[in-house]
mmCIF file of C-alpha atoms and ligand atoms in Angstrom:
data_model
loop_
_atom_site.group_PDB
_atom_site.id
_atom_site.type_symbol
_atom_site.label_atom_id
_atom_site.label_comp_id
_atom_site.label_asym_id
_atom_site.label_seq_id
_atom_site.Cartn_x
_atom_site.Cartn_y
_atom_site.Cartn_z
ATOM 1 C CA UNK A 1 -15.515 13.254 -6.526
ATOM 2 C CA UNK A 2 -17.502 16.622 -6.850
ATOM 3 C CA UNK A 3 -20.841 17.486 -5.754
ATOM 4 C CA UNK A 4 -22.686 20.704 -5.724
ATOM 5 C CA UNK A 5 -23.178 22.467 -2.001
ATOM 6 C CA UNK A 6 -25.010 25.811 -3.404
ATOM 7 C CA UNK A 7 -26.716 27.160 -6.494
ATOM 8 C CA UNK A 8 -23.316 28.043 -7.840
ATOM 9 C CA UNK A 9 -20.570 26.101 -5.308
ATOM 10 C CA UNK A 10 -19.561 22.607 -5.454
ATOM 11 C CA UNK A 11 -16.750 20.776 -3.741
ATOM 12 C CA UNK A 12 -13.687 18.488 -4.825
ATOM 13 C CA UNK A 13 -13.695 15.852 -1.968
ATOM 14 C CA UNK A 14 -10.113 15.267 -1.457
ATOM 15 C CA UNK A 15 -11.308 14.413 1.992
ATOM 16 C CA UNK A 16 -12.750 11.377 0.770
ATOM 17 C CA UNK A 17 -9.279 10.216 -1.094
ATOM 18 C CA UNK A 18 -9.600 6.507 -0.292
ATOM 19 C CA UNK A 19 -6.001 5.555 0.494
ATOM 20 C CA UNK A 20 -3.438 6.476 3.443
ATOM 21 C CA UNK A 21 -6.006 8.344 5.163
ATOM 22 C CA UNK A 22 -7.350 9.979 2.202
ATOM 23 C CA UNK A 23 -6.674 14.264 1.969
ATOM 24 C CA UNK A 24 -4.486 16.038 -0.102
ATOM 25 C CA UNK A 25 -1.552 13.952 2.045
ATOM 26 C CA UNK A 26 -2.893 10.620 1.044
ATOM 27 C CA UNK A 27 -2.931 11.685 -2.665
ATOM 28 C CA UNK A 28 0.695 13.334 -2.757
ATOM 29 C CA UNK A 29 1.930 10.233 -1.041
ATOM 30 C CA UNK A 30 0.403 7.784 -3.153
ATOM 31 C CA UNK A 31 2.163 9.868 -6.348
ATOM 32 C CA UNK A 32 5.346 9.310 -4.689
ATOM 33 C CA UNK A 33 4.824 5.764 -4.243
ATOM 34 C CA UNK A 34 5.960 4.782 -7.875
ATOM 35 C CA UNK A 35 9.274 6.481 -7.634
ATOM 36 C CA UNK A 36 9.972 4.709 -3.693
ATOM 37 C CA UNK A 37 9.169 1.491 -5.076
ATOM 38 C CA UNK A 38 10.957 1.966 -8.178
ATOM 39 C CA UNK A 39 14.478 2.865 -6.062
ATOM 40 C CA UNK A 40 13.825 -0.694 -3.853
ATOM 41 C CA UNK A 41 13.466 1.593 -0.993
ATOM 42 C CA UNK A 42 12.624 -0.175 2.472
ATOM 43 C CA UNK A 43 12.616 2.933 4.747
ATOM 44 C CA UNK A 44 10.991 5.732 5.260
ATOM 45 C CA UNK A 45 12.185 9.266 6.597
ATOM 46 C CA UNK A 46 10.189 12.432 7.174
ATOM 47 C CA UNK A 47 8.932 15.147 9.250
ATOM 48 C CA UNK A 48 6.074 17.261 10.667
ATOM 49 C CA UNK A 49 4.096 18.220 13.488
ATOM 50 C CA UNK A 50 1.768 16.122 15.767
ATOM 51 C CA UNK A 51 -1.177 16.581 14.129
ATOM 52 C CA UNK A 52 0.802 16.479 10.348
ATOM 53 C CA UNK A 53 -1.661 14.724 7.363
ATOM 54 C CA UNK A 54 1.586 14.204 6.014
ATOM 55 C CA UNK A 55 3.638 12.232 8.438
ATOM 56 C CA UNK A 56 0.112 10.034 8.850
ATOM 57 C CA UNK A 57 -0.036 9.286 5.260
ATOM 58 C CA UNK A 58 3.552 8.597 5.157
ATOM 59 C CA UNK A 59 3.110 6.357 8.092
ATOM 60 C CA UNK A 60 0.317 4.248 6.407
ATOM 61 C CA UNK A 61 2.086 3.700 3.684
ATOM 62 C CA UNK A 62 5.490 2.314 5.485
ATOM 63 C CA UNK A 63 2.433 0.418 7.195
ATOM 64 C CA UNK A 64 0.807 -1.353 4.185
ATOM 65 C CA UNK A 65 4.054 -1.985 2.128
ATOM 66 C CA UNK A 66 6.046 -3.597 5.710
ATOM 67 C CA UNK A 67 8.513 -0.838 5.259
ATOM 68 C CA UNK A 68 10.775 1.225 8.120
ATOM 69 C CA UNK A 69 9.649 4.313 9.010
ATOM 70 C CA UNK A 70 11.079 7.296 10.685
ATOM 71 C CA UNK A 71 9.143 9.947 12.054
ATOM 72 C CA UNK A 72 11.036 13.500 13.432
ATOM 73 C CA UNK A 73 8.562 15.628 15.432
ATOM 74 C CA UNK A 74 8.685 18.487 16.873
ATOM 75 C CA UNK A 75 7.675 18.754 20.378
ATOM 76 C CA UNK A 76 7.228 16.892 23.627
ATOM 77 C CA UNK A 77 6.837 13.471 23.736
ATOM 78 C CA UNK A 78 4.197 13.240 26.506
ATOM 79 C CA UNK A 79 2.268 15.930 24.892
ATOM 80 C CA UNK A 80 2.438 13.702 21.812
ATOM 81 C CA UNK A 81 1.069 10.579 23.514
ATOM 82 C CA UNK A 82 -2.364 12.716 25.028
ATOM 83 C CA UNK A 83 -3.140 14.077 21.545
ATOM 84 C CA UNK A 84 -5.514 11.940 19.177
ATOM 85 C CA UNK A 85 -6.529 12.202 15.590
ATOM 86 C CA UNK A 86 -3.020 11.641 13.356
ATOM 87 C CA UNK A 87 -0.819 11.284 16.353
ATOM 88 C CA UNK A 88 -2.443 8.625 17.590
ATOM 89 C CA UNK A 89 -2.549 6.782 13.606
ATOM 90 C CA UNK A 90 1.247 7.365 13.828
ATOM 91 C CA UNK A 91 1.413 5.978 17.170
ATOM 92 C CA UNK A 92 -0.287 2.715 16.010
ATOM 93 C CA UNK A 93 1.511 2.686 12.663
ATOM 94 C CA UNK A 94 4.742 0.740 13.984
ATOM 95 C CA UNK A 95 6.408 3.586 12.959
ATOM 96 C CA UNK A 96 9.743 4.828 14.793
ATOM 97 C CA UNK A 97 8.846 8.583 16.121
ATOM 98 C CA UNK A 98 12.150 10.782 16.763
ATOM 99 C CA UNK A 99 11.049 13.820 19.039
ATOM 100 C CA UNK A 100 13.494 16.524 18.621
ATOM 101 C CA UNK A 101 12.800 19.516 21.442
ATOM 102 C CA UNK A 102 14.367 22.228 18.751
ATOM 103 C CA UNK A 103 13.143 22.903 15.456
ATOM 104 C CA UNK A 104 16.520 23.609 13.705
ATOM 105 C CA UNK A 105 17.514 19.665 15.014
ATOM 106 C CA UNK A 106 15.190 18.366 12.687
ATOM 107 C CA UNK A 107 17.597 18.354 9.525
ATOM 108 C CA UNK A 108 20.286 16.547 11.345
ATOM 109 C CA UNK A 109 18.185 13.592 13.064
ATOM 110 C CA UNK A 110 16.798 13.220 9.673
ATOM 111 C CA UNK A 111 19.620 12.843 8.201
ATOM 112 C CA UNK A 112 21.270 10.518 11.442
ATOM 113 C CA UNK A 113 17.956 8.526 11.000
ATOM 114 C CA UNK A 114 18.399 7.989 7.040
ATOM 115 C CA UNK A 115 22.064 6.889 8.298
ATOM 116 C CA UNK A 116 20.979 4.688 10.771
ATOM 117 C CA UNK A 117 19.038 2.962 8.319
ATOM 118 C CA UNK A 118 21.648 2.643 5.642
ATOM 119 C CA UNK A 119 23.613 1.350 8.358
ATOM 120 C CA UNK A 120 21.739 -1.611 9.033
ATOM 121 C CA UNK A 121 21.993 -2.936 5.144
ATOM 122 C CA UNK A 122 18.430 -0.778 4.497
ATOM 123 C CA UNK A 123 17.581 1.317 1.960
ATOM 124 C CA UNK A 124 16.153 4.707 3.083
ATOM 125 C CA UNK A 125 14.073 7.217 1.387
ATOM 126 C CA UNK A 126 13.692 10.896 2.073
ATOM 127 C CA UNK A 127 10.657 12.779 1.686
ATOM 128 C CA UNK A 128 10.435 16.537 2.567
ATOM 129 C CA UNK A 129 7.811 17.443 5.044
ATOM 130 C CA UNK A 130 4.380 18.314 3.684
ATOM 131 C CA UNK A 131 5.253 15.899 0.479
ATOM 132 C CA UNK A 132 6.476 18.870 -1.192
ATOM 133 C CA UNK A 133 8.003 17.066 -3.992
ATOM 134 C CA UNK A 134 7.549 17.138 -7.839
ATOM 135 C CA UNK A 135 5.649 13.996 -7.513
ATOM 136 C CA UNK A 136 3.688 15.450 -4.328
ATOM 137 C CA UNK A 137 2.744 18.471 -7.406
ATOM 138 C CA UNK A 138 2.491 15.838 -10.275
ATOM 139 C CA UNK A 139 -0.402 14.458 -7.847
ATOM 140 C CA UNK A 140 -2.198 17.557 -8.314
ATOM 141 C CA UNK A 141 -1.580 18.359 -11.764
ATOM 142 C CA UNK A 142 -3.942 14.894 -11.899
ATOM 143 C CA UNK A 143 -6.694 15.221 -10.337
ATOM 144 C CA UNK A 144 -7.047 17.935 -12.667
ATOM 145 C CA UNK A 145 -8.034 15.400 -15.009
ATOM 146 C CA UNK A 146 -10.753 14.199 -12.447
ATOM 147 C CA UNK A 147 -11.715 18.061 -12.282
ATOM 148 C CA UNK A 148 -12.002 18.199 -16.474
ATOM 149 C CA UNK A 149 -14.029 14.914 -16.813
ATOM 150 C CA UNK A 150 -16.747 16.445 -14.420
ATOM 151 C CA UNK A 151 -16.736 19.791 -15.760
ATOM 152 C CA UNK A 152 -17.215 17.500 -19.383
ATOM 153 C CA UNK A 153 -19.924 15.847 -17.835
ATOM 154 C CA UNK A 154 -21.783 18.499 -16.369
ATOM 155 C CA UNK A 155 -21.026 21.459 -18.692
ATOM 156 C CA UNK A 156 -19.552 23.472 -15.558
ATOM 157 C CA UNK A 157 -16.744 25.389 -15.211
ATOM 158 C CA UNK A 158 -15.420 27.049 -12.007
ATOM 159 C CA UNK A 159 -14.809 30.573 -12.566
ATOM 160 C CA UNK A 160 -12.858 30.422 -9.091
ATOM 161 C CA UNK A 161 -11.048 27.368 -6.933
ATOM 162 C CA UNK A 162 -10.529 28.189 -3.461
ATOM 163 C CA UNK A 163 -8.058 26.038 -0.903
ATOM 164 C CA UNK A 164 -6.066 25.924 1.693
ATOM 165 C CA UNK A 165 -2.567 26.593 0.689
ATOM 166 C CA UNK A 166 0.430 25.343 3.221
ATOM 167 C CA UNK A 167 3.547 24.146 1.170
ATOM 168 C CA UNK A 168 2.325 25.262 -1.815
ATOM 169 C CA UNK A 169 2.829 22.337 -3.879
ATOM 170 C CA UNK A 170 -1.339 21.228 -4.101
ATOM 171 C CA UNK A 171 -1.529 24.852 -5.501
ATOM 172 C CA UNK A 172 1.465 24.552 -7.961
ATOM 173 C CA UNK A 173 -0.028 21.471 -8.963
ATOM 174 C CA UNK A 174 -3.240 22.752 -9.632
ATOM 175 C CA UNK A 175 -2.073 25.322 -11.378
ATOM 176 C CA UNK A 176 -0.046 23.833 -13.809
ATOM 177 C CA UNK A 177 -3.173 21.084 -14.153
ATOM 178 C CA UNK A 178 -5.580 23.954 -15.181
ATOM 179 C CA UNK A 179 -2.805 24.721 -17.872
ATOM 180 C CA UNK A 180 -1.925 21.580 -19.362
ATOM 181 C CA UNK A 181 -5.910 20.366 -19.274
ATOM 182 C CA UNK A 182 -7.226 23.657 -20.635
ATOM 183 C CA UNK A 183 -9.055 25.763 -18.056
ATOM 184 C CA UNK A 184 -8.099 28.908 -19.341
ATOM 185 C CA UNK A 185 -10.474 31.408 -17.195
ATOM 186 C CA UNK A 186 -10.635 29.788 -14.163
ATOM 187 C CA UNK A 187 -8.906 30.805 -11.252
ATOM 188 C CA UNK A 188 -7.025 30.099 -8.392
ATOM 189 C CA UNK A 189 -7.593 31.607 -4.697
ATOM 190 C CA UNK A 190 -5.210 30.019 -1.896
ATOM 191 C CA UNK A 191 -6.021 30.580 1.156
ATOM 192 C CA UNK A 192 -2.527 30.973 3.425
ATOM 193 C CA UNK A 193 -2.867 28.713 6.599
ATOM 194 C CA UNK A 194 0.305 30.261 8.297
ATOM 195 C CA UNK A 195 2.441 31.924 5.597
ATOM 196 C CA UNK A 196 2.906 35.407 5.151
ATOM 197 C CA UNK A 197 1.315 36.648 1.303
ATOM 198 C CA UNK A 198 4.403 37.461 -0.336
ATOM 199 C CA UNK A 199 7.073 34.257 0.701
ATOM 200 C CA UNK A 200 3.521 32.006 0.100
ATOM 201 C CA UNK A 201 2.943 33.558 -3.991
ATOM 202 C CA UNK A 202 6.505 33.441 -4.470
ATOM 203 C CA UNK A 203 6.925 29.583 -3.409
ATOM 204 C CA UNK A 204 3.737 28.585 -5.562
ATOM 205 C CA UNK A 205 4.804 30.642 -8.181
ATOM 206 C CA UNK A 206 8.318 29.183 -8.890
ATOM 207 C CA UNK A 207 7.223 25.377 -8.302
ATOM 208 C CA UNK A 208 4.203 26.156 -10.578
ATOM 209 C CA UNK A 209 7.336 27.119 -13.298
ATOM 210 C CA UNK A 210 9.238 24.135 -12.126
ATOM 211 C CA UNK A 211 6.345 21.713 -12.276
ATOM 212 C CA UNK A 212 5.669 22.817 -15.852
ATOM 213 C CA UNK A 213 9.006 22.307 -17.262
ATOM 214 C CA UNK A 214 10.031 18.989 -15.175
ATOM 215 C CA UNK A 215 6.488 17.832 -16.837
ATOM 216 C CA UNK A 216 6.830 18.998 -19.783
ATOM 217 C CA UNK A 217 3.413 21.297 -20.028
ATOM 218 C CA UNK A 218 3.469 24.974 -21.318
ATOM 219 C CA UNK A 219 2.876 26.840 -18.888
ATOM 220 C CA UNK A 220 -0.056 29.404 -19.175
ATOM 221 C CA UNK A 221 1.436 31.602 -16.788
ATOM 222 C CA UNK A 222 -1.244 32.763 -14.844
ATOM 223 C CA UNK A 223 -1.409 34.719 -11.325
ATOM 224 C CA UNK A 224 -0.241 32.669 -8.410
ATOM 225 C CA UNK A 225 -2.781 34.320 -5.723
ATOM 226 C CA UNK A 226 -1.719 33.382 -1.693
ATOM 227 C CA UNK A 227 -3.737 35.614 0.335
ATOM 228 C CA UNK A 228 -2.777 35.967 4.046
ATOM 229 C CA UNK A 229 -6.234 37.850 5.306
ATOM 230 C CA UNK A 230 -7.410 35.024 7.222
ATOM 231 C CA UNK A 231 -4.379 33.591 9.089
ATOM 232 C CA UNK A 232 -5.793 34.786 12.408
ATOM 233 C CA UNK A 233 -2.371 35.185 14.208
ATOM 234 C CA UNK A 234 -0.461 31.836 12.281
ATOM 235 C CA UNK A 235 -0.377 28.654 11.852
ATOM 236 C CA UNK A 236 -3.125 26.698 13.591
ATOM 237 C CA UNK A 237 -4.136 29.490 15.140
ATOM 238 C CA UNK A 238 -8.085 30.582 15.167
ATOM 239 C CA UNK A 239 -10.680 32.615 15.868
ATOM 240 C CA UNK A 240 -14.247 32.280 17.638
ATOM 241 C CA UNK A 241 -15.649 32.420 14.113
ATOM 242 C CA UNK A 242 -13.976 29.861 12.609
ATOM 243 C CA UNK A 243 -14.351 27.877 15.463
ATOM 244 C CA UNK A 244 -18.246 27.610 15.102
ATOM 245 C CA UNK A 245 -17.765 27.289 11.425
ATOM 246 C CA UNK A 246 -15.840 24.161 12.558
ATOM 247 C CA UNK A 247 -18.302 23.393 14.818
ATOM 248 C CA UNK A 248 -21.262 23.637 12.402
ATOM 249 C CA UNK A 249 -19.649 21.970 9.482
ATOM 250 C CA UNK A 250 -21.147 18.268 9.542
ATOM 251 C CA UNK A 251 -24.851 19.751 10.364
ATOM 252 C CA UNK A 252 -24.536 22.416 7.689
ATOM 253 C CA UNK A 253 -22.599 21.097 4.669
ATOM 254 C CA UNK A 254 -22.220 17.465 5.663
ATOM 255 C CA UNK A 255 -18.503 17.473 6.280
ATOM 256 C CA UNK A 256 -15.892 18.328 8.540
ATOM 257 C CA UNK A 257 -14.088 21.510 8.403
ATOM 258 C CA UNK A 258 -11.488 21.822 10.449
ATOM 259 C CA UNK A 259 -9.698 25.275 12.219
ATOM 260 C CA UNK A 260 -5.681 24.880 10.898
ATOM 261 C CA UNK A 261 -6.703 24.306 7.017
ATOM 262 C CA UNK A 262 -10.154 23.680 5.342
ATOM 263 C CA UNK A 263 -12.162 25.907 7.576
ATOM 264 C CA UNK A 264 -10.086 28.569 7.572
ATOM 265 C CA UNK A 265 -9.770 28.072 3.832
ATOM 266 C CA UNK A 266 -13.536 27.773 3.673
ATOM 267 C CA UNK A 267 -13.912 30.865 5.572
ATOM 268 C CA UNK A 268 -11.673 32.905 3.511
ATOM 269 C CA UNK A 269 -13.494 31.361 0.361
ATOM 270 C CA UNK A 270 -16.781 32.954 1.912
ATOM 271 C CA UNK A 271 -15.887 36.429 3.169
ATOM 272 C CA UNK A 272 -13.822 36.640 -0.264
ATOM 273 C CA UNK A 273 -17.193 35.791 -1.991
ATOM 274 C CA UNK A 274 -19.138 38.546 -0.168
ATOM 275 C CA UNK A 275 -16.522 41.346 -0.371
ATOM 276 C CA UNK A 276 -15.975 40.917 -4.290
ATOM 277 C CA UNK A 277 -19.645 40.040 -5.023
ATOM 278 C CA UNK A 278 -18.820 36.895 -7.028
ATOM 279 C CA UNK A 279 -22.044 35.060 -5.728
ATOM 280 C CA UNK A 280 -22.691 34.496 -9.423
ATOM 281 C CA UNK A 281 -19.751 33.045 -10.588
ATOM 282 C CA UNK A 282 -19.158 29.302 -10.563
ATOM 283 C CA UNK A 283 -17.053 28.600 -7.314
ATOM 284 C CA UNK A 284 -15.163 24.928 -6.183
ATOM 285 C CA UNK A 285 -14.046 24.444 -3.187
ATOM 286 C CA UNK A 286 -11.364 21.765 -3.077
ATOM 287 C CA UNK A 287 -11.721 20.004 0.099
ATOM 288 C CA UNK A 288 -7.887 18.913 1.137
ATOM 289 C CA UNK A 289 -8.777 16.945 3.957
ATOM 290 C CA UNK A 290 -8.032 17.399 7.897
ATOM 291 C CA UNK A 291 -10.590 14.955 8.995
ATOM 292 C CA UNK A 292 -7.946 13.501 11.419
ATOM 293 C CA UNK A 293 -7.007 17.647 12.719
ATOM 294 C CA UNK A 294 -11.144 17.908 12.734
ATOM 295 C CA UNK A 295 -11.315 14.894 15.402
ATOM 296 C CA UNK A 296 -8.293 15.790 17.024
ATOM 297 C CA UNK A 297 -9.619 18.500 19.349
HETATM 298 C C1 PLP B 301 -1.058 20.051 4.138
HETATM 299 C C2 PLP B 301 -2.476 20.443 4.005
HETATM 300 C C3 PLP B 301 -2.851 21.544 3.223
HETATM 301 C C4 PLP B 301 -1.849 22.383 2.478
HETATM 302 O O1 PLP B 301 -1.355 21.716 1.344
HETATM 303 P P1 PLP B 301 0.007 22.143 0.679
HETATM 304 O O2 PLP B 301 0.176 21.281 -0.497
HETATM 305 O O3 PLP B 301 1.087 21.908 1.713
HETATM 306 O O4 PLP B 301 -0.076 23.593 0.362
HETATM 307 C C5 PLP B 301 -4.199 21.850 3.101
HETATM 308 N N1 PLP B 301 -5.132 21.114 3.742
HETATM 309 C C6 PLP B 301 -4.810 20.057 4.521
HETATM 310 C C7 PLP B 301 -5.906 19.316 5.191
HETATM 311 C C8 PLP B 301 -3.480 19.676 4.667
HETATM 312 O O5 PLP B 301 -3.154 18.620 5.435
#
């Protein structure tokens, strides 16, 4: 679903995606669902943080299909059971959540937990954190369809797509949509939420390759653009700025942007705007969600 926000920006409303929670984690998860079902799987394993789109969606899901689930966080447990928004979905999920105090424990207790499971006559599945799987970018490399019917519809092309960019697979995805569904000119601005430039182009860049091949699309290959000039100190970090931004969102745009990935991304989509003086070219913003991060604090 796209609608137009300015003369010359609209917005993809992966916020809206109406299963698991919706966001760019509800529509990776749902791509994955075919091949979980289609191995008879019965558990679920995964990891994130408290606040993680991801573990939520995957939570839902283990939810609506009466599956096991397995959660690994990172963190303390009581600071887990204060915090709303997607910790308290996983909380009321039924799923099991595995608090690990160190981050280099998480492998292992995923790996115990996908035992554990096997153990008991189950059949676990593993899914890397942030659904950064082929089928995570094969979710991607769809909607690019639902980008190409509107742009049919409305004889409108972006010149530009701006998003946050995290694992990298939404913007390998999209990448390798644009190719295989014909947007030649239009490009691709991720916005780094906590990566450094370099590792984040590199990442996107080689699944982009690897998403092309595995599906069998030839590959245009165009840039693979991660900027890092509006991390503001990390990951979930932010500054006073973005803050109001946040704060503004619903009254000015009429939806939420929230500070660890749309409103930074929405911010760097702006100030990029200005300093390049591209107020003329056709711009989408492709909402990836956060709703749950926006309500969270
Ligand atoms: C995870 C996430 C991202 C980043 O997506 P990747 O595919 O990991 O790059 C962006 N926005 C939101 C709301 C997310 O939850």
């Amino acid at each position: 679903m796209i609608h137009k926000i300015g003369e010359n920006i609209s917005v993809f409303r992966d916020d809206l995606y109406p299963f698991l929670g919706g966001g760019n984690k509800g529509r990776k998860m749902d791509a994955m669902a075919k091949d979980i079902i289609a191995q008879n799987a019965n558990a679920l394993v995964t990891t994130g943080g408290f606040q993680s789109n991801h573990c939520r969606a995957v939570a839902i899901f283990a939810a609506q299909y009466k599956m096991k689930c397995s959660l690994v966080l990172h963190g303390s447990e009581k600071e887990f059971e204060r915090q709303s928004g997607n910790a308290k979905v996983m909380r009321l999920s039924g799923a099991d959540i595995i608090f690990v105090s160190k981050a280099d424990e998480i492998g292992t207790t995923m790996d115990r937990a996908m035992m554990n499971y096997e153990k008991a006559g189950l059949k676990p599945y593993y899914i890397w954190g942030g659904g950064h799987t082929l089928e995570g970018g094969l979710a991607y490399i769809n909607a690019i369809k639902e980008l190409k019917d509107y742009c049919d519809e409305n004889n409108w092309v972006p010149d530009y797509i701006f998003h946050a960019s995290g694992t990298g697979s939404t913007q390998s995805g999209i990448l390798a949509g644009l190719d295989k569904y014909g947007f030649e000119k239009t490009r691709v601005i991720g916005i780094s939420v906590g990566r450094k430039s370099e590792q984040a182009t590199r990442i996107v860049d080689d699944f982009y390759k690897d998403l092309c091949s595995h599906y069998d699309i030839a590959c245009l290959n165009r840039e693979s653009i991660v900027l890092d000039d509006y991390l503001m100190g990390g990951y979930a970090q932010y500054n006073s700025e973005l803050k109001e931004l946040s704060l503004n969102s619903i009254k000015e745009y009429g939806f939420t942007l929230d500070t660890c990935y749309t409103g930074k991304a929405f911010y760097g989509m702006l100030d990029f705007i200005e300093r390049n003086n591209i107020n003329d070219k056709n711009i989408l913003f492709w909402h990836t969600g956060g709703i749950f991060n926006f309500l969270a604090d």
